[in-house]
Coordinates of C-alpha atoms in Angstrom, one line a residue:
Chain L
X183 CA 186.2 0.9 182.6
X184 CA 188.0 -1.8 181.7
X185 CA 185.8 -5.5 182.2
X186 CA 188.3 -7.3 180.4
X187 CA 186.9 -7.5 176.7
X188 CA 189.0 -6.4 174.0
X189 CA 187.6 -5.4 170.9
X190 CA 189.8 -3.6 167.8
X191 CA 188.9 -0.1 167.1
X192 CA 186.5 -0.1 164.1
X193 CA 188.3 2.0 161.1
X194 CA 186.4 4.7 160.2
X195 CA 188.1 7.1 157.9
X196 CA 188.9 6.5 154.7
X197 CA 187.0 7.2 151.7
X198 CA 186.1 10.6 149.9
X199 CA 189.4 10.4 148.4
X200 CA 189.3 9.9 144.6
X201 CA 192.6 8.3 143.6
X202 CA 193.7 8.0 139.7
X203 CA 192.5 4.5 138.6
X204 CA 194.1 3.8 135.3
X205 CA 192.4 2.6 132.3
X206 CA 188.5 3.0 134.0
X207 CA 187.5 5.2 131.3
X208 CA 188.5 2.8 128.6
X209 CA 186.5 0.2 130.5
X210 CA 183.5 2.4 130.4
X211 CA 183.7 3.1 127.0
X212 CA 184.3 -0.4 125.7
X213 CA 181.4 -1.8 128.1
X214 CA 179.3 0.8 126.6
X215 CA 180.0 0.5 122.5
X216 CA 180.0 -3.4 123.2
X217 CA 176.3 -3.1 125.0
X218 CA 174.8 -1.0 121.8
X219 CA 177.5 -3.3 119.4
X220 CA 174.9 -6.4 120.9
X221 CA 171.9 -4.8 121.0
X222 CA 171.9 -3.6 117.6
X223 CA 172.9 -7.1 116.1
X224 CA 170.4 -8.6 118.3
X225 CA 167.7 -6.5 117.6
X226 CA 166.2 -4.9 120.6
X227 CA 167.7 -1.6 119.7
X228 CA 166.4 -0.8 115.9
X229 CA 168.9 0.3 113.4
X230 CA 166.7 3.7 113.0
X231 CA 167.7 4.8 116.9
X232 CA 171.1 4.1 116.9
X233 CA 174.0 2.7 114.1
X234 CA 176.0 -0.6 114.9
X235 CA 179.3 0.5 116.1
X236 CA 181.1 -1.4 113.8
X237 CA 179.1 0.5 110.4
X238 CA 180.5 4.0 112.4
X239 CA 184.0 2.0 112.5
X240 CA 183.6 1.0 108.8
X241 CA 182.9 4.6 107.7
X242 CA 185.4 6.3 109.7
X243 CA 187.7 3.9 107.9
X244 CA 186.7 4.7 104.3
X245 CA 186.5 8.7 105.1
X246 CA 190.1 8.2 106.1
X247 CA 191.1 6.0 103.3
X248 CA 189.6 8.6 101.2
X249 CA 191.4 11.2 102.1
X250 CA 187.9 13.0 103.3
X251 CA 188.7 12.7 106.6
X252 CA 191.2 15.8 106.8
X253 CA 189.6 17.6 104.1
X254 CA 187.0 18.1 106.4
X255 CA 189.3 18.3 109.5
X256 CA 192.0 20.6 108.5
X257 CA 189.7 23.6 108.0
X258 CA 188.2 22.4 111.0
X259 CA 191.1 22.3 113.3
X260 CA 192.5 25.6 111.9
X261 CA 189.5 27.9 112.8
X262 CA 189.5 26.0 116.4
X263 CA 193.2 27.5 116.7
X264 CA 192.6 30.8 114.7
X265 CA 189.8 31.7 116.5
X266 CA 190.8 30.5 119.7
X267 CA 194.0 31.5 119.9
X268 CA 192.5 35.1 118.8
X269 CA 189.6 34.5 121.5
X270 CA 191.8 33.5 124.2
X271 CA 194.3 36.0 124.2
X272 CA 192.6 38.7 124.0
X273 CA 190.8 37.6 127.3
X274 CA 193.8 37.2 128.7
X275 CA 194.7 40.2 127.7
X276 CA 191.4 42.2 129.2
X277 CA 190.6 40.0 132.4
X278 CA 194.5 41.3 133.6
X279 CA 193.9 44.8 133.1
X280 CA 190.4 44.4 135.0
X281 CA 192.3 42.2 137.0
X282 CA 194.6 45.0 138.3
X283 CA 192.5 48.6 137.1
X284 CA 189.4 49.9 139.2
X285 CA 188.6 51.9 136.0
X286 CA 189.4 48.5 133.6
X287 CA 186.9 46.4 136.3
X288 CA 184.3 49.3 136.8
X289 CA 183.7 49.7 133.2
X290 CA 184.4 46.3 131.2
X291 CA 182.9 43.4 134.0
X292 CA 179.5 44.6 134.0
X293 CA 179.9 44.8 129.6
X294 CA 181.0 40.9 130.2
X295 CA 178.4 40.5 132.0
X296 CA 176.1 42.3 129.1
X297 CA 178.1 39.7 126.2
X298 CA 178.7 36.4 128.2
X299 CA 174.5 34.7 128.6
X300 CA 174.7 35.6 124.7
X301 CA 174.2 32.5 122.7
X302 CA 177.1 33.7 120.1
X303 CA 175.2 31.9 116.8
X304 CA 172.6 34.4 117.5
X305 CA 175.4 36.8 116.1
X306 CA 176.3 34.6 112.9
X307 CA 174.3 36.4 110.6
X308 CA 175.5 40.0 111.4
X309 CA 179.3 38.8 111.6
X310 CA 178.6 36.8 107.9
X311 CA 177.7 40.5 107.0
X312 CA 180.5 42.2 109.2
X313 CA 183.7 39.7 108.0
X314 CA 182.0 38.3 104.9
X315 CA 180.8 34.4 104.5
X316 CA 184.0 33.2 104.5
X317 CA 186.4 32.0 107.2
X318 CA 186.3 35.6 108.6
X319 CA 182.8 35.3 110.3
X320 CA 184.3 31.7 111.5
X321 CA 186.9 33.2 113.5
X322 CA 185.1 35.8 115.0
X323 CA 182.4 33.4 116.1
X324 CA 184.6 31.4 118.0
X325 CA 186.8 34.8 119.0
X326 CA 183.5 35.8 121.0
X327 CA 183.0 32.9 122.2
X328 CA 186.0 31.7 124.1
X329 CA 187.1 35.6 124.5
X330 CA 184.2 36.0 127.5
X331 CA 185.0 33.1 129.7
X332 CA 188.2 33.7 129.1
X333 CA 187.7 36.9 130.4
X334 CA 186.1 35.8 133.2
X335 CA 188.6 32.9 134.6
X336 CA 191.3 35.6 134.1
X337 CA 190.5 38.1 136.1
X338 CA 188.8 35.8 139.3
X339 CA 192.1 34.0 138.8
X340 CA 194.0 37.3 138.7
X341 CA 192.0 38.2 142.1
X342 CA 192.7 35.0 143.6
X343 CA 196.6 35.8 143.6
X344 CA 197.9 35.8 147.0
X345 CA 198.0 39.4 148.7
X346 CA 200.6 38.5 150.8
X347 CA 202.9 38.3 148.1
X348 CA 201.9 41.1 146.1
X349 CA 202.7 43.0 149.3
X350 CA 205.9 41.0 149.9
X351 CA 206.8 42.3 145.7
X352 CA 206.1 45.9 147.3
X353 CA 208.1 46.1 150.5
X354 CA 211.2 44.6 148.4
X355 CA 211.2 48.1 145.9
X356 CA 210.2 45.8 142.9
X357 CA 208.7 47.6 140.4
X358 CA 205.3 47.7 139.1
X359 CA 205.9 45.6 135.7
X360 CA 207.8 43.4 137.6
X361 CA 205.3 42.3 140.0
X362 CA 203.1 42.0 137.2
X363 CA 205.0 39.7 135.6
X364 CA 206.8 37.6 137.8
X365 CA 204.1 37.6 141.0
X366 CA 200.8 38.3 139.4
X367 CA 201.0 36.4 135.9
X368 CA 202.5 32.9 137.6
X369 CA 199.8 33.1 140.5
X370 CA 197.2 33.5 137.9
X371 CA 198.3 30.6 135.8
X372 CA 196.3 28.2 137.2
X373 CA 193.3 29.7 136.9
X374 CA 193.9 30.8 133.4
X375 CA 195.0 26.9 132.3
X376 CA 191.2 25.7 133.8
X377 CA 189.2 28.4 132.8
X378 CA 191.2 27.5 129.1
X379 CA 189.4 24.1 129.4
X380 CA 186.1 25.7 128.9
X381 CA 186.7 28.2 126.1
X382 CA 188.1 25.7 124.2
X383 CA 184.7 23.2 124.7
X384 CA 182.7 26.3 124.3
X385 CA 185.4 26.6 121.3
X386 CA 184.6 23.4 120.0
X387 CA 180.4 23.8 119.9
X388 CA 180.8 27.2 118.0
X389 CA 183.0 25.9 115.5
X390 CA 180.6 23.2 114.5
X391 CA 177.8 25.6 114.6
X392 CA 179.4 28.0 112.4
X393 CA 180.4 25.5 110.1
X394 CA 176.9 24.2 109.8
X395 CA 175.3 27.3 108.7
X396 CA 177.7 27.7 106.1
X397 CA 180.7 25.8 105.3
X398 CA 181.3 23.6 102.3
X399 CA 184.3 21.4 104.3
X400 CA 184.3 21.0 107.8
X401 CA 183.3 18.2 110.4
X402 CA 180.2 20.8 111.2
X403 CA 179.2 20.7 107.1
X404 CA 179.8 16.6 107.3
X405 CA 177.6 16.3 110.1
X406 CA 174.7 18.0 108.9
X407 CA 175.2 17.0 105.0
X408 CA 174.7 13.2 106.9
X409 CA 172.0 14.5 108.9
X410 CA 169.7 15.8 106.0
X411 CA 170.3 12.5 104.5
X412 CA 169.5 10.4 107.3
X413 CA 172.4 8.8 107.5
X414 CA 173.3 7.9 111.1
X415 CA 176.3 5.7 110.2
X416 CA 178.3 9.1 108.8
X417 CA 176.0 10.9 111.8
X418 CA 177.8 9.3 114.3
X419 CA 181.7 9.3 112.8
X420 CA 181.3 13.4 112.8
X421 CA 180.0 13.3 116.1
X422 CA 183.0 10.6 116.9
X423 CA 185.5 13.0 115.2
X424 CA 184.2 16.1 117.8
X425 CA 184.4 13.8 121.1
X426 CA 188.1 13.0 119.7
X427 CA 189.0 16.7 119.3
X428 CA 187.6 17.2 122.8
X429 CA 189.7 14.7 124.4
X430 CA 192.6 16.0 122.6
X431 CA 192.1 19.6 123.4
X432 CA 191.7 18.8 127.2
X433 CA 194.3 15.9 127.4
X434 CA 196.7 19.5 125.7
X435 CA 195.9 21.8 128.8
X436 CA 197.0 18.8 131.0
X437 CA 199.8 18.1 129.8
X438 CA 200.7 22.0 129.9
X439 CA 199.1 22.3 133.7
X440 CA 202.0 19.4 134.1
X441 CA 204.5 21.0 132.5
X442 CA 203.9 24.9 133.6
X443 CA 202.6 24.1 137.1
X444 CA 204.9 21.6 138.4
X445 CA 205.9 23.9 141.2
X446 CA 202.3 23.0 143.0
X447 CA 202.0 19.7 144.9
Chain S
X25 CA 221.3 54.2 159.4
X26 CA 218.5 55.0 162.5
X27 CA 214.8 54.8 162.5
X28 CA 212.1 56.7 164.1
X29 CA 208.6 56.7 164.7
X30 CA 207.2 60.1 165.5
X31 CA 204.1 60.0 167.1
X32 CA 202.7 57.5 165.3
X33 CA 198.7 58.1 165.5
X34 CA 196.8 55.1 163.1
X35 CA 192.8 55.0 162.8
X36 CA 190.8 52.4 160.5
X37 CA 187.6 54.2 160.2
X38 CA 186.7 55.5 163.7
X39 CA 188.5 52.8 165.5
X40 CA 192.4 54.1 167.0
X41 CA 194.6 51.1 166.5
X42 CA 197.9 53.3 167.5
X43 CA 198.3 56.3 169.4
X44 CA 201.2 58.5 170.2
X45 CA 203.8 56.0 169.2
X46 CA 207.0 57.1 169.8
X47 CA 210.0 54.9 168.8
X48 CA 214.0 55.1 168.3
X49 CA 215.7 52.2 166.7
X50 CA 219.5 52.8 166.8
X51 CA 221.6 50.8 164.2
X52 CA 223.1 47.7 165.1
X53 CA 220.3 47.0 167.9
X54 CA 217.1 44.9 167.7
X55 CA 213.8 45.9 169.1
X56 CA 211.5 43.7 169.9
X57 CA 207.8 44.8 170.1
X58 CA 205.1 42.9 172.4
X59 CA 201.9 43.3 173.3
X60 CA 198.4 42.0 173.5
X61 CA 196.5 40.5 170.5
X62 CA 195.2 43.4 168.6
X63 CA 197.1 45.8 169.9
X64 CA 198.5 47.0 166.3
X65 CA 201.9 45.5 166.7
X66 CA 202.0 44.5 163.2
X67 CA 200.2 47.3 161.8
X68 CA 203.0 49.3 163.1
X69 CA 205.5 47.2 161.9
X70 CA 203.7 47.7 158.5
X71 CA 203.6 51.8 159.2
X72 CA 208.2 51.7 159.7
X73 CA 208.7 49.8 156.5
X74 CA 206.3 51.9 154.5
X75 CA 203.5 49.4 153.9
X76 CA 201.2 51.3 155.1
X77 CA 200.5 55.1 156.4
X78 CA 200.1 56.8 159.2
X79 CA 197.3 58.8 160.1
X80 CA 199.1 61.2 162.0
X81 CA 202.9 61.2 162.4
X82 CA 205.5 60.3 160.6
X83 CA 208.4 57.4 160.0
X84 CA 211.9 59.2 159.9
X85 CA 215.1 57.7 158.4
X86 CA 217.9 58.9 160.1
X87 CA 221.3 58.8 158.1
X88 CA 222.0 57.0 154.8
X89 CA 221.5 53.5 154.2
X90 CA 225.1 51.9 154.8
X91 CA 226.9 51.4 151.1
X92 CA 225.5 48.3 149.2
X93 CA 222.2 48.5 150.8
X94 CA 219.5 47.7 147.7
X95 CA 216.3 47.9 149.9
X96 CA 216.7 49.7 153.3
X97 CA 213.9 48.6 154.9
X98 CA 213.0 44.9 154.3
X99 CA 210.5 42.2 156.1
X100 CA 210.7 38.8 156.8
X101 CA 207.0 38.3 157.4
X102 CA 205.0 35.5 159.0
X103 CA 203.7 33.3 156.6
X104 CA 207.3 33.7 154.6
X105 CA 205.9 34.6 151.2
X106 CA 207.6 32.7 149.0
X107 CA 206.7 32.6 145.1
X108 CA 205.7 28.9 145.1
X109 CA 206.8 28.6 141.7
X110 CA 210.4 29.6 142.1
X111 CA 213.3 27.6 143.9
X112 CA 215.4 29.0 147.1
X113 CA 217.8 30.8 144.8
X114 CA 215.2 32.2 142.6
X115 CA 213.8 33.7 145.4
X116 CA 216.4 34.8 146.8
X117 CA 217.4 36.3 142.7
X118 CA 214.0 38.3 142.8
X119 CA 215.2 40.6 144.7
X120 CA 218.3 41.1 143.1
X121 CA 217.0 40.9 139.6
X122 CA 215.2 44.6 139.5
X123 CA 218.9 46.2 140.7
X124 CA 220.5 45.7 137.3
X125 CA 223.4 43.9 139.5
X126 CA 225.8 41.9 137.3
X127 CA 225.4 38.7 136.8
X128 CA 228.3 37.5 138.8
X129 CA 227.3 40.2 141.5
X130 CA 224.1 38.8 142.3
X131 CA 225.3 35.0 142.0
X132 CA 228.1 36.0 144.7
X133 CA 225.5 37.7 146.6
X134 CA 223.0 34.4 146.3
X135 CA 225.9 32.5 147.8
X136 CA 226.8 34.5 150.1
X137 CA 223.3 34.7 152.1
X138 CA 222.6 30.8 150.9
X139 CA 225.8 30.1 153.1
X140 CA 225.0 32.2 156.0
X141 CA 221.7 30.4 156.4
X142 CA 222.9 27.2 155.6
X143 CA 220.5 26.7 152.5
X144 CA 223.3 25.5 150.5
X145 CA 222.9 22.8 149.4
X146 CA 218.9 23.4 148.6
X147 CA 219.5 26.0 146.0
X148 CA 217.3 24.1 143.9
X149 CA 214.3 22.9 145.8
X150 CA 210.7 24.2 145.6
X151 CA 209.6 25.9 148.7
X152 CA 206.8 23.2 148.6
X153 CA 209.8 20.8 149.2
X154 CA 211.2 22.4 152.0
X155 CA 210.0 22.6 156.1
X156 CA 208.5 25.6 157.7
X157 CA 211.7 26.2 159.3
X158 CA 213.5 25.8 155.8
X159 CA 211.1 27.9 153.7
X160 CA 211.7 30.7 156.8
X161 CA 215.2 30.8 156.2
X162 CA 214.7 30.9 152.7
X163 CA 212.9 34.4 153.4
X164 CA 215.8 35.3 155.8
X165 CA 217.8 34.9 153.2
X166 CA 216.4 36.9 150.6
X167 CA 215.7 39.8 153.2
X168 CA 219.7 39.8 154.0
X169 CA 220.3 39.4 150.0
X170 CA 219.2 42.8 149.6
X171 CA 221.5 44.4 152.7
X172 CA 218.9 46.3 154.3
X173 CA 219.4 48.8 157.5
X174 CA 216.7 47.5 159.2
X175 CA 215.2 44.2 159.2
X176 CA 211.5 44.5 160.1
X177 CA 210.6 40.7 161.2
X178 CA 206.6 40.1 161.6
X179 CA 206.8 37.5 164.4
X180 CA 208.7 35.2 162.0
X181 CA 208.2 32.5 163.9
X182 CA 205.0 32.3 164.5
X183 CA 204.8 29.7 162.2
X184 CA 206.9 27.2 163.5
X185 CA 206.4 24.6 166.4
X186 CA 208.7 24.9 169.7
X187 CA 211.8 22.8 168.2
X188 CA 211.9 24.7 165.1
X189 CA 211.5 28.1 166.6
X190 CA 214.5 27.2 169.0
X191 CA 216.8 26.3 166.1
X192 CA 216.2 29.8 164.5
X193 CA 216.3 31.5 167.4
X194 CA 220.0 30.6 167.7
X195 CA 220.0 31.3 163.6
X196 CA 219.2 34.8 164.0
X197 CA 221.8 35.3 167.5
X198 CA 224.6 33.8 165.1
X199 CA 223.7 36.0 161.9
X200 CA 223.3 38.9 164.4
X201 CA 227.2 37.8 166.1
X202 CA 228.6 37.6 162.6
X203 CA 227.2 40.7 161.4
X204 CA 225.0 43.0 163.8
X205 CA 221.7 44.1 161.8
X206 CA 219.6 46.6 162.9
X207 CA 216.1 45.0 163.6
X208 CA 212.3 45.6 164.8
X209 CA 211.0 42.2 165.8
X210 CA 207.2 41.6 166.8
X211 CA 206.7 38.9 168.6
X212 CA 203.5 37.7 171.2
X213 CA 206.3 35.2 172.4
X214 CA 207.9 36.7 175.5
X215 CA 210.5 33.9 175.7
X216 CA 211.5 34.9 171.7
X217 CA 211.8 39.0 172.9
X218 CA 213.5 38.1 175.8
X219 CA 215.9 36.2 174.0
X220 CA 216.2 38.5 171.0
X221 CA 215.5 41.7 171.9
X222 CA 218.2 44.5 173.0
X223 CA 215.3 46.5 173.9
X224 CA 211.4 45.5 174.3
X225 CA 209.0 47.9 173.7
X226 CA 205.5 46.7 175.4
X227 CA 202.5 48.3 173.9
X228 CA 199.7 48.4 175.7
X229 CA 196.0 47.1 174.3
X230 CA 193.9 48.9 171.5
X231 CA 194.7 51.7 171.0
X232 CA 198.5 50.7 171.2
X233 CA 200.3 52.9 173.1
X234 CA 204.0 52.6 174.5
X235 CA 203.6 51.2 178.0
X236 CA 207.3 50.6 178.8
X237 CA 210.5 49.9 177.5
X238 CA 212.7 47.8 178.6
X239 CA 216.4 47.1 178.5
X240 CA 217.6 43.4 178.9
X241 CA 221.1 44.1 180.8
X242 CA 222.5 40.9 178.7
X243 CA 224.7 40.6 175.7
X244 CA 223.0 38.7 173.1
X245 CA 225.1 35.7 172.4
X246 CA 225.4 35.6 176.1
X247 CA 221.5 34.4 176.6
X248 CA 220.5 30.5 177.0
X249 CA 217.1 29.4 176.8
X250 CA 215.8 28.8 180.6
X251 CA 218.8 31.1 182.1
X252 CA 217.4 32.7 185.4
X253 CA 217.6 36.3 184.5
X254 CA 215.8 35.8 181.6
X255 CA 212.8 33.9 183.5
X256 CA 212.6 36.8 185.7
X257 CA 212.4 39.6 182.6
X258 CA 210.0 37.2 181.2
X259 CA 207.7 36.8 184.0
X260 CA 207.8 41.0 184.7
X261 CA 206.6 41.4 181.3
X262 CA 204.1 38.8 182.0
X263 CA 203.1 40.8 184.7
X264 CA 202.7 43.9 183.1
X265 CA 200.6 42.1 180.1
X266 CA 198.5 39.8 181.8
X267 CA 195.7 42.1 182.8
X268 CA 195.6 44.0 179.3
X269 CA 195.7 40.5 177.9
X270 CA 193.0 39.0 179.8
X271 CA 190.8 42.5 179.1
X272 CA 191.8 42.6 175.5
X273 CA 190.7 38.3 175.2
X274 CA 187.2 39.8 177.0
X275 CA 187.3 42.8 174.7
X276 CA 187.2 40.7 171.3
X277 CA 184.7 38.2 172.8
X278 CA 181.9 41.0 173.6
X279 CA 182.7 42.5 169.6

């Protein structure tokens, strides 16, 4: 076999491995605002398709040196956490007991099933006349809507929990509630934090769809107030202001997946 | 306390897994139970603690559990099941915790077994922290937390490579020496039964039946690895499973 060349073994592996690389998403998004920041001062993107970045800048900075800015936001940000808090634990609350009931699963997953391909705004009108225009048909808008994939995550996630120690609960005489809580609940934490990233995006869409059919403050009612007028400068702050909450909302469940799930590698 | 399986039959569907197991386990005295692959060891480890239930027969308890026994019959099974989300000592605690022990009761008692397994100093760490080896004495541990009459071990150390499986080995033979436990052990290593075992029971391919038992004539603590005796016992056994092995590998391959 051996002629006497030598040649180093070619590496091979490597790769398919996404590793954190801080601060590339700030790059992305300074490349992108500077590209449309350029192209709107030089001209070959018109003013009607998109603002200059700088105008949105400029406006976000007078609707906050107005005061505007959480006039619009505080009723925003308290029916995202009324109606999601409502939303969420009740799914919680239903995808355990189908989690753990035959009679719970065979009866309520195929009515999920029945609710989830809903598009909730469809509803708006009948829950304006159920809870009344006011913030009522709000939180029951976004209730629904982060109530069915909560649902959903809870149970798979409750399903997902490993037999073994369900079984290991059992054989040490532990009782019922306390497998539940201290086996079953823990296991399922995981998939209950990521299926909590959803709801609250699905969250977030209902809120500003509920707020644009009838709201008089409210980043949803500041949105389309600028978009009957045209006004793609104020446009594009709203739409800022929602990319902002999403951020936030998601960077929240992180930090709690760090904080509650340390135990995992 | 004693244990007994009274002619165990088991069935899934229309398939016999056991038949006509009959078992005594006398306190203070491990049995270990070999066999072929899929010859229902485990289920029938399963069927003495209560896991699971015979289709015919019954498990019997003989006597009453010694004093300060909070879970008679208690497993150490293969893949260790530990709650990844809890340290050694909470662990070991969830046993205790559903007893209503006193606080200072149960932290004696989480000593106690923490010492005896030489866990220590690890009371803290995750059981993704800790080596296959560690995270099984973690689970012995807990199982001797709760003082049961018999230990029902689900080839424990499967799990481990050669080295580690060595060093619990003697674990167990030193736990045993302090403190005799009764215990059912299921093994497919001959080397570990041969070692461990007071008496081997080898069941014979689906359905399991008792083929023999056997008495190693050899004090526990007394056994080496590689001692002559033991070859010998190991190799009869080998005998005896060899053709059942190679019929139950052919078996599974024609399913």
């Amino acid at each position: 076999m051996s002629d006497g060349t030598a040649r180093p073994v070619r590496f091979r592996g490597g790769g398919f491995r996404p590793t954190a690389r801080r601060g590339m998403g700030v790059i992305v998004f300074v490349v992108l605002i500077a590209l449309i920041e350029w192209g709107t001062r030089a001209g070959w993107i018109s003013n009607l398709t998109l603002p200059r970045p700088s105008d949105v800048a400029r406006t976000f900075i007078d609707l906050w040196n107005t005061g505007l800015l959480f006039q619009h936001l505080t009723p925003s940000i308290t029916r995202l956490i009324v109606g999601g808090l409502m939303g969420i634990s009740a799914g919680i609350g239903i995808g355990i007991l189908i989690g753990l009931f035959s009679y719970a699963r065979a009866g309520l997953v195929p009515l999920v099933a029945a609710i989830f391909p809903i598009p909730k705004i469809a509803l708006l009108p009948l829950f304006v006349i159920w809870f009344g225009i006011d913030e009522g048909s709000k939180y029951a808008l976004i209730a629904l809507g982060t109530f069915t994939p909560t649902i959903v995550a809870t149970y798979g996630a409750v399903d997902n929990v490993d037999r073994t120690l369900i079984r290991m609960g059992q054989s040490f005489g532990l009782s019922w509630f306390s497998i539940v809580r201290k086996i079953v609940l823990p296991g399922a934490l995981p998939g209950i934090l990521s299926g909590m990233r959803v709801s609250v995006a699905i969250g977030i869409i209902l809120l500003v769809a509920a707020e644009m059919l009838g709201a008089e403050f409210g980043v949803g009612a500041y949105i389309l107030q600028a978009g009957a007028l045209y006004d793609l400068e104020r446009l594009f702050a709203g739409v800022v202001i929602l990319s902002v909450l999403g951020v936030v909302t998601s960077w929240m469940i992180g930090q709690a997946e760090k904080r509650l799930l340390r135990w995992r590698s | 306390m004693d244990l007994r399986a009274d002619h165990i039959t088991h069935r899934y569907g229309d398939m016999t897994v056991l038949e006509d197991v009959s078992l005594d386990i006398p306190a203070g005295e491990i049995l270990c139970i070999i066999g072929p692959s899929g010859c229902g060891k485990s289920t029938l480890l399963r069927l003495l603690g209560g896991l699971e239930e015979p289709s015919a027969g019954q498990v019997l308890q003989l006597g009453t559990p010694p004093m300060g026994c909070l879970n008679p019959l208690t497993y150490v099974f293969q893949d260790f099941a530990l709650l990844p989300w809890r340290t050694v000592e909470g662990n070991v605690s969830l046993v205790l915790e559903d007893h209503r022990l006193e606080r200072h009761a149960a932290e004696a008692i989480i000593d106690d077994v923490l010492t005896r397994t030489k866990l220590a100093d690890f009371r803290r760490a995750l059981p993704r922290q800790l080596s296959g080896g560690m995270k099984q004495r973690v689970a012995i541990a807990r199982a001797l937390a709760v003082n049961p009459a018999v230990m029902l071990l689900d080839e424990p150390l499967s799990a481990l490579d050669a080295q580690t499986r060595e060093l619990l080995m003697d674990d167990l033979i030193t736990l045993w020496s302090r403190q005799p436990f009764t215990g059912v052990y299921v093994t497919h290593n001959l080397a570990e039964a041969v070692r461990l075992g007071h008496r081997i029971v080898v069941l014979s391919r689906r359905p399991g039946r008792v083929r023999d038992v056997i008495e190693v004539p050899m004090d526990l603590t007394d056994r080496r690895p590689g001692m002559a005796e033991l070859e010998r016992l190991q190799a009869q056994l080998w005998q005896m499973m060899r053709d059942e092995a190679l019929a139950a590998d052919q078996e599974l391959a024609d399913v």
